[in-house]
XYZ file of C-alpha atoms in Angstrom:
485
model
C 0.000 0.000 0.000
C 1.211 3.715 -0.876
C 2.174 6.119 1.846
C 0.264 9.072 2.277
C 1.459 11.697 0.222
C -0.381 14.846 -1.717
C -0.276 12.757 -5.353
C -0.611 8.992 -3.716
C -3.932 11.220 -1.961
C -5.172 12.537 -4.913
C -4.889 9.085 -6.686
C -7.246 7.680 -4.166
C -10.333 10.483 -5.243
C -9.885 12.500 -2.098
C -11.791 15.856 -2.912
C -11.566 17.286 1.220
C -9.864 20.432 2.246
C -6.233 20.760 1.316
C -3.471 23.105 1.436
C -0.670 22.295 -0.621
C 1.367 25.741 -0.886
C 1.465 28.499 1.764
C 3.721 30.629 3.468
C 5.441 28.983 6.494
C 4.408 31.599 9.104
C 4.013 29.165 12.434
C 6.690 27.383 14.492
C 5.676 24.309 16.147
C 7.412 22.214 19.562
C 6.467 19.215 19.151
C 5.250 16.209 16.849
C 2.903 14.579 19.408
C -0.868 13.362 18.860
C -2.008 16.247 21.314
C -0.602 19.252 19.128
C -1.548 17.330 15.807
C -5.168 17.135 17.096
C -6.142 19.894 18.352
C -3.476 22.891 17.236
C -2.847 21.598 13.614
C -6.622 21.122 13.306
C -7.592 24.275 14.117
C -4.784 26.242 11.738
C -6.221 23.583 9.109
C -9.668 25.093 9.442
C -8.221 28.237 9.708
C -6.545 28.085 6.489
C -10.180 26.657 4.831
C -12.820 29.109 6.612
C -10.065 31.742 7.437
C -8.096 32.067 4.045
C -5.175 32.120 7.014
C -2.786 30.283 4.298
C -0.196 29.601 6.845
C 2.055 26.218 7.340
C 3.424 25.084 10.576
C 7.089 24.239 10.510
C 7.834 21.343 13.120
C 10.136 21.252 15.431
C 11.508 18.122 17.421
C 12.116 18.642 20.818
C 13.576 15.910 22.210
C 16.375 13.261 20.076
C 13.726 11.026 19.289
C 10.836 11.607 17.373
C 8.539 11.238 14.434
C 10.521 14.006 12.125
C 10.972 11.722 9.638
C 7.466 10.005 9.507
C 5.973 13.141 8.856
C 8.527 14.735 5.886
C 8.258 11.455 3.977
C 4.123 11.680 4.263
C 4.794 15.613 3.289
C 3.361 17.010 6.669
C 0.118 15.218 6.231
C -1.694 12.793 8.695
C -5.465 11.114 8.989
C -7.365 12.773 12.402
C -10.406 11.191 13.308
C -12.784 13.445 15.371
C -15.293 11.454 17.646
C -17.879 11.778 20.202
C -21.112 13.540 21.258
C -22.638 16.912 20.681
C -25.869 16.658 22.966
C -27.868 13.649 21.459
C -25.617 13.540 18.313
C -22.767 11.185 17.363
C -19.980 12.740 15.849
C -18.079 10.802 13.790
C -15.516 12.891 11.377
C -12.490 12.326 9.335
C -10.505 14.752 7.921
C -6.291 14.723 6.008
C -4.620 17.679 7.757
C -2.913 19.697 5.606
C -1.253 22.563 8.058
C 2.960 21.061 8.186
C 4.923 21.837 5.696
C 8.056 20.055 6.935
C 9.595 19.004 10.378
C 12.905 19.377 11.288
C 15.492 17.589 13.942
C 17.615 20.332 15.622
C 19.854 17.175 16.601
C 20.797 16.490 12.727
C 20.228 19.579 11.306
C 20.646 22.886 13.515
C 21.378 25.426 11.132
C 17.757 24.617 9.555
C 16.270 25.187 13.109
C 18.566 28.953 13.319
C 17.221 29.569 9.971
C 13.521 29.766 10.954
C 14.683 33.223 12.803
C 15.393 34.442 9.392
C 12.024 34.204 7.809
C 9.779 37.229 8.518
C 6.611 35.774 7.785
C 6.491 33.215 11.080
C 5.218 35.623 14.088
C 3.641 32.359 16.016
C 5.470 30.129 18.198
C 3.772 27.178 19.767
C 4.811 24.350 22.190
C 3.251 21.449 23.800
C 7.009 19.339 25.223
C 4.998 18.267 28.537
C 4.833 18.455 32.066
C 8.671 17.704 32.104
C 9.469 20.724 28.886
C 9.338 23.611 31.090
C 12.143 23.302 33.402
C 15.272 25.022 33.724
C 18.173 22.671 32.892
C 21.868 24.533 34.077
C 23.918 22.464 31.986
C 22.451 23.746 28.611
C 24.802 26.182 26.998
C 24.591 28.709 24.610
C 26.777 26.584 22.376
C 24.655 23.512 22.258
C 23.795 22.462 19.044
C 21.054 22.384 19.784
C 20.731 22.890 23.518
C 18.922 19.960 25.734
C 16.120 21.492 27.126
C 13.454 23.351 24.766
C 13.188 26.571 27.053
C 16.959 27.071 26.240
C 16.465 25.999 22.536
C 13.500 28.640 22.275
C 16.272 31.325 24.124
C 18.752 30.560 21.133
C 16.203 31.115 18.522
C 14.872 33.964 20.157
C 18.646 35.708 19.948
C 19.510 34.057 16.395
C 15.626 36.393 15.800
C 16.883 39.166 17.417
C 20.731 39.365 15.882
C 19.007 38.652 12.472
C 16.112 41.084 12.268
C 18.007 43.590 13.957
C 15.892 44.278 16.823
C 12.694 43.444 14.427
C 9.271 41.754 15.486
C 9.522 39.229 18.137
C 7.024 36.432 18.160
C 3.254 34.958 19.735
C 4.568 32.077 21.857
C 1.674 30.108 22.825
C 2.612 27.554 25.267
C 0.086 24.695 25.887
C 2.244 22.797 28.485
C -0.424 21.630 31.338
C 1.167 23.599 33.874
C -0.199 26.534 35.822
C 0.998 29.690 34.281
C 3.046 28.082 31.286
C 3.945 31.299 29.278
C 4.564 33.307 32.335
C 6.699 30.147 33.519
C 8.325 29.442 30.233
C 9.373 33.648 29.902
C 10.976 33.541 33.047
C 13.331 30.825 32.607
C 14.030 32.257 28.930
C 14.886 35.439 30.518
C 16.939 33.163 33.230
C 19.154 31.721 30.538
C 19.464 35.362 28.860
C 21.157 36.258 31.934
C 22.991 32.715 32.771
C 24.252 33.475 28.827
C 25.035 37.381 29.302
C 22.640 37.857 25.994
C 22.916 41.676 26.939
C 20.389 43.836 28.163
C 18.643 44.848 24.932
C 18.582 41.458 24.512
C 16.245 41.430 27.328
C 14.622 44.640 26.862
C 13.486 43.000 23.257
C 12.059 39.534 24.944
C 10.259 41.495 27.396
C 8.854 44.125 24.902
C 8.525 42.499 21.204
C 7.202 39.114 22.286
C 4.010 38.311 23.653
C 4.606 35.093 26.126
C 0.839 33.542 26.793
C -0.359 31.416 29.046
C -2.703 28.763 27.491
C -5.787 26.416 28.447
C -5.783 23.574 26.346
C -8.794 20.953 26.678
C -9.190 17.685 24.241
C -8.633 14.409 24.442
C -6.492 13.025 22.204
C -6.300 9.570 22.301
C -3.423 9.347 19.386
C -2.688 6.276 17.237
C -5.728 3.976 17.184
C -3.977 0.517 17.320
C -6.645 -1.447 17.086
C -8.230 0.073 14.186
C -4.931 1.316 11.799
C -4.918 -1.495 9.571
C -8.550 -1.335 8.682
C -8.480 2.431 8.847
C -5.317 2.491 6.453
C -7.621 -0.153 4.128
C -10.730 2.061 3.770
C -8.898 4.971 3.061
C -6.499 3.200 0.553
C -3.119 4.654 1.521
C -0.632 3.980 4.649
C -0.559 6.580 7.423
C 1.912 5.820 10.139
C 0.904 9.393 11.999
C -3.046 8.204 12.274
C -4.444 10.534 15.206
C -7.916 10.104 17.069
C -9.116 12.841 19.263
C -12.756 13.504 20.670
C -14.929 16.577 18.946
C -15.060 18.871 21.985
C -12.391 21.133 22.119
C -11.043 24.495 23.963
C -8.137 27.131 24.061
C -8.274 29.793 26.363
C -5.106 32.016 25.533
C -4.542 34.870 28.245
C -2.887 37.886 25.946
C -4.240 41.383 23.980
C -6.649 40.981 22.264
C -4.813 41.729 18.784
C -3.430 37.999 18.840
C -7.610 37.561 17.253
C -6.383 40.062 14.896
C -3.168 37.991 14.204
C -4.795 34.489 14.577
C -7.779 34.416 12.686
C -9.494 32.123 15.117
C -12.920 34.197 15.641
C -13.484 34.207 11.623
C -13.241 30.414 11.440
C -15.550 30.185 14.162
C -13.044 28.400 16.522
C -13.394 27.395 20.246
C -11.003 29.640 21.221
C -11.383 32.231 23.621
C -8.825 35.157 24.432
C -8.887 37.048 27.931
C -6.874 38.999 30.029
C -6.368 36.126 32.858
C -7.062 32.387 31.828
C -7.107 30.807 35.602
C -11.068 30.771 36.141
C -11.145 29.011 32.922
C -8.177 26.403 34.079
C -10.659 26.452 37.242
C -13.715 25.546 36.105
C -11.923 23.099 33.812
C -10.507 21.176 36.569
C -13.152 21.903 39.190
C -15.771 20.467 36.944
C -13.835 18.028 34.680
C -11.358 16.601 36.840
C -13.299 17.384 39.813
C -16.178 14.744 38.631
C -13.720 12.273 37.790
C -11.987 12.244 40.976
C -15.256 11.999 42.807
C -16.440 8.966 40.497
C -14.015 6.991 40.521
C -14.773 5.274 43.959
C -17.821 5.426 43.955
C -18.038 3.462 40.273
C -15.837 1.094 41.403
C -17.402 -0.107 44.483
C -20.079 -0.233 42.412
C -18.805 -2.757 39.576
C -18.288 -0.054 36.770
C -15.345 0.182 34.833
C -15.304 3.090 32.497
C -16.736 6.363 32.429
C -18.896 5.939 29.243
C -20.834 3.298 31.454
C -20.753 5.029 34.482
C -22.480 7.981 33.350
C -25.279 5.842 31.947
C -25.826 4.331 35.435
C -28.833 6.224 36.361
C -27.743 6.211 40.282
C -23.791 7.250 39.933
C -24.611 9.213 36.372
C -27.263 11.618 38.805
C -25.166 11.590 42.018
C -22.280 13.170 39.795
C -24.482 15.654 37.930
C -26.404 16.712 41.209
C -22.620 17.218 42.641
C -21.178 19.379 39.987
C -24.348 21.345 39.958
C -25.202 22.164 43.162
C -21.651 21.785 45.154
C -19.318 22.298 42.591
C -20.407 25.241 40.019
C -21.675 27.237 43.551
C -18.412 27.763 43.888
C -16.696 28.969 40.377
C -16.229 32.598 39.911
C -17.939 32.759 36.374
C -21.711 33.287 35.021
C -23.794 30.363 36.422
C -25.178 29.603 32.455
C -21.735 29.221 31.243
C -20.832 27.152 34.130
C -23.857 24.606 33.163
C -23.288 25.031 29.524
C -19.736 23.288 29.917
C -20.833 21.004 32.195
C -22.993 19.802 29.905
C -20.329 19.641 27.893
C -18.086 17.383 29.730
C -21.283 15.058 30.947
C -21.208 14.215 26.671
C -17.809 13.696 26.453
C -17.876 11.680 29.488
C -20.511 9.506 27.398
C -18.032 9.807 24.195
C -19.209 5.896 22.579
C -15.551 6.160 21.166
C -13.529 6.354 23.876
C -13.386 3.704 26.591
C -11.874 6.143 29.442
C -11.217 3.258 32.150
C -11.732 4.072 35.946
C -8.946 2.314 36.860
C -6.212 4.753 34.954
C -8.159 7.758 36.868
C -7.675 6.421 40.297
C -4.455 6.935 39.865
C -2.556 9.122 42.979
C -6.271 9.827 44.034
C -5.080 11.339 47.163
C -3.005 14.400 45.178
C -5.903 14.299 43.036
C -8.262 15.238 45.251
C -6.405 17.311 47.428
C -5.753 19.129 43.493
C -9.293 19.276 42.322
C -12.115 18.630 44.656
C -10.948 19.816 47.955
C -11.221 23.789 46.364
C -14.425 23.169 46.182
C -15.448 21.637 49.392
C -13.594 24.687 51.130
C -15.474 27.576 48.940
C -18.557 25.582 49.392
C -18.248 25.411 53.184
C -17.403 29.125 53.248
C -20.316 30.169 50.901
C -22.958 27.815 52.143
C -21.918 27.695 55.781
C -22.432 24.033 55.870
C -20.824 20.648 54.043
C -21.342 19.632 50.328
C -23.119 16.275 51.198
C -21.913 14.489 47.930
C -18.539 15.804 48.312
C -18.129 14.163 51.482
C -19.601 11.102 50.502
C -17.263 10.269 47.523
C -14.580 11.598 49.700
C -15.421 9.190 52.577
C -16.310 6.442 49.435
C -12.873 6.591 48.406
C -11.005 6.236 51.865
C -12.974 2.892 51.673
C -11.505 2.100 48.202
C -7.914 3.392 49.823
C -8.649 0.801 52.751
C -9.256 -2.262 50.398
C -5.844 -1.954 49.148
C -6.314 -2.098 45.816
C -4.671 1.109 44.757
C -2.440 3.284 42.401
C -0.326 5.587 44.693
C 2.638 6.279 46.769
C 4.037 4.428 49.233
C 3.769 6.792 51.456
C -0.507 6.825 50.851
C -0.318 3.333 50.926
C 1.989 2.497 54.070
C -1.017 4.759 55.617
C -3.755 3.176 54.933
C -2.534 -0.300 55.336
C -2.227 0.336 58.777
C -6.307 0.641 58.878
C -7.819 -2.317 57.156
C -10.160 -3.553 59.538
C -12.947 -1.302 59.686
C -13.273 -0.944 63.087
C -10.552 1.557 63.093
C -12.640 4.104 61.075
C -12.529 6.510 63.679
C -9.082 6.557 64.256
C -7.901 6.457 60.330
C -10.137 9.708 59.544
C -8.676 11.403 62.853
C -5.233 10.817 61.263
C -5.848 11.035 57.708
C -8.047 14.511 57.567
C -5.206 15.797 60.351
C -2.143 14.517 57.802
C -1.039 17.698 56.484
C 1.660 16.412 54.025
C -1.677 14.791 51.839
C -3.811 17.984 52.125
C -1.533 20.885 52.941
C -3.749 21.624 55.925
C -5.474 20.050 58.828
C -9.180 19.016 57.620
C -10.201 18.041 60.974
C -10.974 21.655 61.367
C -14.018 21.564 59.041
C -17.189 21.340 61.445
C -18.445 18.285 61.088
C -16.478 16.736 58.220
C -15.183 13.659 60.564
C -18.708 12.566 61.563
C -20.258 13.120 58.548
C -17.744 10.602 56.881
C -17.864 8.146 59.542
C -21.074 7.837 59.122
C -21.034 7.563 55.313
C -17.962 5.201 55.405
C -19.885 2.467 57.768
C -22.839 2.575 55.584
C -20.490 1.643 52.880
C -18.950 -1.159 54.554
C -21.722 -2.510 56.228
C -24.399 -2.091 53.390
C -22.062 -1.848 50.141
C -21.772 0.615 47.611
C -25.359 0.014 45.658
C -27.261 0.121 49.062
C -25.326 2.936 50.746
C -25.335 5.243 47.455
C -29.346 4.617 46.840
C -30.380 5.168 50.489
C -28.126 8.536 50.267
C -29.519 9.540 47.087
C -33.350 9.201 48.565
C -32.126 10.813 51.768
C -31.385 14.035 49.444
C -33.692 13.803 46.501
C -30.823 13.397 43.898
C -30.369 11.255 40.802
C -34.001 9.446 41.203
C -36.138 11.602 38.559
């Protein structure tokens, strides 16, 4: 079978959107699934709504990569978008046609200095990780190229400034999932400026000509479908080793001016893409609501016998006790308009019912305890500050899943799990919530000092134990009203 290429693609009677020519005007970190599904697809629609005309030029990050995949298939790649959009199944395919080329800083570094010379790319964009935005000490200005991509971005940055003479700097949009990327990933530029002695109008330029933005990013790429590739590959009649499968929601908050909407033509394409002065209530609700549900499933469904989300949701008990708890404990608490708080949570209850995506409990559980203490407990102290009394179904998927901690059969440190092996028999209850709300190096704080919280899950945790989940989750749900229309 051919590889997929512009002519072997044309030979097969595609007549979709593509972009064969166009200026090279965006810089890309990073080959990965996530930027290729959710970045390169929206510059692709932005180049066929937007008449944007722009490529992305590639860059590796790291020594290993999928460079050369993608210049043999001349930037192009299969992305299947899948899901649901209230009561309707998405099910999309479309051949990107954003890349123009990738390149390997590792074989070929003057290519990577020479992207400073072209005038027309004023975007930068980078997803390397988690791990990408760290400051790394032994990374020199010398490096061909240097290890870590903050210091490779520094270099280019100069190589910009020595070549355009002081000229436009660039958009970096960094969609790391860290709190704060841009402001995180300027500072340790600026760090290696100085480390480097770049100069101070060096600095005055990076400061002043470049726009560094902290990002939002929210999809869920799932990547290479496995499974499916040969019989994908087969119905489509051409090889593609870059395959990419993502789900149809998708979101980018960017916090800069608002000319980057001049710039980007994101608005005219009719985009998900929102820009604002301060991104964090949107990273907020995002994890408050998104994350927060999952964290407070995942106990709960388990006890119960459920093993993915999809399924879960469908339960009409769990599906209704996690609704009625982002609802009324968790959006109570989110410093944004109340409809736009329930419009995206109805968003995330249909992608938690995406039919394409088997999201398994299990891989959420893991490091529950940092989890919560991360997503839900925010919300359990705003709530108890607003309200002046405790989110019920808070505490009862918090005290649910110091019963799943309990059983042992757990994804965590060994630290969380030295602790709660010391508590198996349920007759300790009392003393294992004592220590475990009080245990400040799990929740940064001393929970005990919550009125009530300790009896409240006491109570809930023997009614789990004694009854079981499906008993001790129906007779709470009557006790409040929830989840039984």
């Amino acid at each position: 079978m051919k590889e997929l290429t512009y002519d072997n693609l044309k030979e097969t009677g595609y007549d979709g959107y593509l972009l064969r020519e166009g200026a090279e005007k965006i810089i890309q970190f990073g080959e990965g699934n996530f930027l290729r599904g959710f970045v390169d697809y929206f510059i692709d629609v932005m180049n066929e709504k937007a008449d944007f005309g722009a490529k992305v030029v590639v860059v590796q990050p790291i020594p290993q990569g999928q460079i050369e995949v993608l210049n043999r298939q001349e930037g192009l790649y299969t992305l299947y978008l899948r899901g649901r959009k209230g009561s309707q199944i998405v099910d999309e395919k479309r051949v990107i046609s954003s890349i123009s080329r990738g390149i390997d800083p590792y074989s070929d570094f003057t290519s990577f200095l020479e992207l400073a010379g072209n005038d027309d790319i004023e975007i930068i964009i980078s997803n390397t990780t988690e791990a990408g935005i760290v400051y790394d000490k032994t990374c020199s200005f010398d490096d061909e190229p240097p290890v870590s991509f903050p210091a490779k971005l520094t270099r280019l940055l100069y190589e910009r400034f020595t070549r355009s003479k002081g000229g436009h700097g660039y958009i970096i949009l960094s969609c790391e999932l860290i709190d704060d990327n841009g402001r995180k990933l300027r500072d340790i530029v600026m760090k290696h400026s100085r480390e480097w002695e770049l100069g101070d109008e060096f600095n005055g330029w990076l400061m002043e000509k470049n726009i560094f933005c902290s990002t939002l990013v929210d999809r869920i790429v799932t990547g290479y479908p496995s499974a499916d590739a040969d019989k994908m590959n087969d119905e489509n009649g051409y090889g593609d080793r870059l395959l990419d499968m993502a789900e149809c929601f998708g979101l980018w908050v960017i916090e800069g001016p608002s000319r980057i909407g001049e710039a980007i033509p994101f608005k005219k394409a009719d985009l998900p893409v929102m820009i604002t002065d301060d991104h964090r209530p949107y990273k907020l609700r995002k994890v408050r609501i998104l994350n927060g549900a999952h964290t407070c499933m995942v106990p709960v469904a388990l006890m119960w016998g459920e093993t993915i989300v999809r399924d879960t949701m469908r339960n009409e008990y769990i599906g209704g006790f996690i609704r009625d708890l982002v609802t009324k404990e968790v959006i109570p608490t989110i410093p944004l308009p109340e409809k736009e708080l329930i419009s995206f949570a109805e968003d995330v209850f249909d992608r938690f019912a995406n039919p394409f995506i088997d999201h398994k409990l299990k891989d959420i559980s893991l490091n529950s305890i940092s989890k919560w203490n991360a997503r839900v407990k925010p919300s359990l102290m705003d709530f108890v500050k607003r309200k002046r009394c405790l989110p019920e179904r808070i505490i009862f998927a918090f005290a649910s899943m110091v019963v799943f901690y309990k059983r042992g059969d757990t994804r965590d440190s060994s630290e969380v799990k030295n602790f709660f092996s010391t508590y198996v028999d349920k007759g300790h209850n009392e003393e294992l919530l004592e220590k475990f709300l009080g245990n400040e190096s799990f929740f940064g704080e001393d929970l005990r000092r919550i009125k009530g919280i300790k009896e409240r899950m006491l109570r809930y945790m023997d009614e789990i134990e004694t009854r079981g989940m499906k008993e001790a989750l129906i007779s709470f749900l009557k006790e409040h009203g929830d989840g039984m229309d």
